[in-house]
Amino acid sequence: MNRATERGLTLLCWLCGLLPLAILCIVICYLLVRGGSSLNLALIFDRVPAMDALLGHQQVFDGLFPALCGTTMLVLLTLALALIPGLCGGIYLAEYASPLERRILGLLFDIIAGLPSIVIGLAGFSLSILLHRLFPGRFGPCMLLSAMALAFLILPYLVRSTQAALNSIPQSLRITGPALGASKLQNILLVLLPSRIQDIIGGIILAIGRAAEDTAVIMLTGAVASAGMFRSLLDQYEALPFYIYYISSQYTDAEELQRGFGAALVLFTLCGLIFLLALLVEQGFSRRWKR
Amino acid sequence: MTKICCIVFSTLFLFTCAISAHAGDLDSFKGQKGTLKIAGGTAHIPVMKEAAKLIMQANPDLRITIAGGGSGVGIKQVGEGLIDIGNAGRKATDKEVSTYGLTMYKWAVDGVGVVVNPKNTVTKLTTAQLQDIFSGKISNWKELGGADRAINLYDRDAASGTRSVFWKKGLQKANVSTTANIVASNGAMKTAIAGDPYGIGFVSVGHIDASIAPVTLDGIAPSLENVKSGAFKVSRGLYSLTKGEAQGLAKLFIDFIFSPTGQDLVKAKGFVAVQ
Amino acid sequence: MAMGSGLLLIAILCMMAVLGWPLVENGRFFALFSTTWSPHAQAYGILPMILGSLRITVLALLFSLPMSIGTACLAELLAPRPLRRLLLVTIRFMAGVPTVVYGFVAVFLLVPLMREYLIFGSGFSILTASLVLAVLIAPTMIIFFVNGLQSVPRSYCHAVDSLGARPMQKLIYLLLPQAYPSLLIGVILGLGRAMGDTLISLMLAGNSVALPESVAESGRTLTAHIALVIAADFSSMEFTTIFACGLILSLFTVCLIVSIRLLDRFGTRGAQHREMSTESRP
């Protein structure tokens, strides 16, 4: 390989390598230029005073508030459903499972992690029809269903991050507890988990990010164009990602499009914040470990 | 700045008042509770949204959710009992009515007009030309006296009532090329045409505004007046359907659409009121 | 708990199979693989969607591969240290950017550009979608490539360094061949992500049901098809076809993951990849 080819390849690497950065910059700049001007309280609360909307005295119609609330509730509910099984699953895989179990379950979780989210949405949707058939009452696509589907979606993340965190514990720490007479469960709960708590929290935060941005699942399981404020778990709801998708394909006037850009910017910022939080937690962890 | 704000706010306030002029129409919702699910035809959405807003403002205990999907979806979902009111931009077929026991309420008349981007110089077409365009025989705007660019077809999915009316009455059941881009609603069609200088598509007349240009078909413009007078042939009713007779909230909602306030809304959103 | 979720997965696959059964029963299963989708004419072929999915995926991979390898090399070898860190953090951030935001920006920025300067169509095309998809799957692949490069034993690196190799020589003759298995796994995961993504193709590919003749034309993917065809009851043909789509996508995923597992066994650093594979969801 002569020098010229080498130089050429290096140049190519630089060009290719800086491309993602450039694209990210373009996306951010474009969003800021087009959506920056619409970032104010009216974007979220329309003309309703912020306090009134927050306290539920007045409903917001032409703002992002219902969508924001919907997304927040959805994420909280998803987390409530997925957190315990996810952590337990991770602990089981890392500490209790036999090698064979670990291989089979690991494979299953990898497959779940790889399933396209629309397939999970479809499964949720057919579950709703099935329930509707069995109990011909008022059960259809709703927030609870979306949360269940999303919980299924983020479960492998939780399991895998917990498992990885526990696996990375040095052997010396692992055997200290039992040597002092702690039972296996005591050792896990009181020594192993706390020692890697930041890793685990980091994993949870990233899973929250996943649940907050997913659109394909909720569009099949209960997100609608207009629903007003979120009120009950068995109702359909508005959500931020779906709102952005809806606006991009069918805004009716310039004002609505502007709100779409505002919404995209808000979602982008939210996910950025979630990422930053995860990063900070992780940094804190590695600093503590070095000491 | 504050001054401008004040002016804007007061105008908006006045505007809101203007729509809810017949305040008595909302009285029937007093004391009601619960949720009303509406889905289906996308031409109906602007009216539904505004009506829902008025009702929910008058009675915060009510929730009205609105989804799209298309007329076919609206009819099926209401038939299956998944929603309370299904909207359709076409008449339900006899088979659909008999299988599900549906009741139809026609609350507006609408047309389906061919639209292009305002930059396009082609503003008149004949039915024959239209058939050729949508079947792919005419594929360049040059052949119609426009720019030398390929024609970008925009079509709706099979569940669309707008599409089935357009296909039956506008295209006279001629073939539609499968290479057309598919969009999911009237709003999406409008957005697509407004953004594509070489596109052609069809929307509910109520959705036509300055961002897209209506095309005169066989010498008749797709306007509200022409739909009203019957001169523009590609017209249809806008329907709301319920399983059996409308009851409870669904009945109140449909009554509201037929009330003076509701019919004012229908007119304000660009449709022909029935009462 | 872990057992439970495993069972749930199997239950979902079974449910899909059961609900898709009427197709096989009616003998219409093979009719599914015809080229016409026209519910009016009782034709429910999903072949155009399968081909659309494949085309978009392969194209996205082609665009994404040089970008990912370049970035990985830069982040691992060529760039000065502070930039490496910045690069890695940015890439991880990009993995978390909402898909719908990429789609939204592309609809208003990329589509008009494509229409005016590149392909003279409506701007909604397989090409447009795969370009954006390439950006979307790049972070997944980059993270894997970097891991692969890092896992090359230090002693080899020192040996090559002491022989006076320049960075490019080190890369070409040592790192890339050594990291080959994990590069392959990265590519497979990228493939899975591209295949499973819904929003980008739904928003940008145009969704026409014809068999696309060129990449500059509008096309529809399996995932977008599921999102577009909303059904209300189990009995309708539309519903059974979207189940067939879901089934095909699931089987595809299973194949990918199993092939990764097999590769993994040949590769050296199995555990590491397995931990990372949760980054791979589309």
mmCIF file of C-alpha atoms in Angstrom, chain B residues 30 35 66 92 97 111 113 126 136 155 208 211 247:
data_model
loop_
_atom_site.group_PDB
_atom_site.id
_atom_site.type_symbol
_atom_site.label_atom_id
_atom_site.label_comp_id
_atom_site.label_asym_id
_atom_site.label_seq_id
_atom_site.Cartn_x
_atom_site.Cartn_y
_atom_site.Cartn_z
ATOM 1 C CA LYS B 30 -74.928 19.769 30.983
ATOM 2 C CA THR B 35 -66.209 9.433 26.819
ATOM 3 C CA ILE B 66 -61.114 11.873 17.412
ATOM 4 C CA ALA B 92 -72.343 2.772 3.611
ATOM 5 C CA VAL B 97 -75.683 -1.526 6.786
ATOM 6 C CA GLY B 111 -67.520 17.795 -3.252
ATOM 7 C CA GLY B 113 -62.165 18.392 -6.341
ATOM 8 C CA THR B 126 -61.556 17.361 -19.038
ATOM 9 C CA GLY B 136 -50.596 7.000 -16.269
ATOM 10 C CA ASP B 155 -53.763 8.807 -4.343
ATOM 11 C CA ILE B 208 -59.372 23.661 -0.534
ATOM 12 C CA SER B 211 -52.168 26.664 -0.454
ATOM 13 C CA GLN B 247 -78.099 6.819 21.943
#
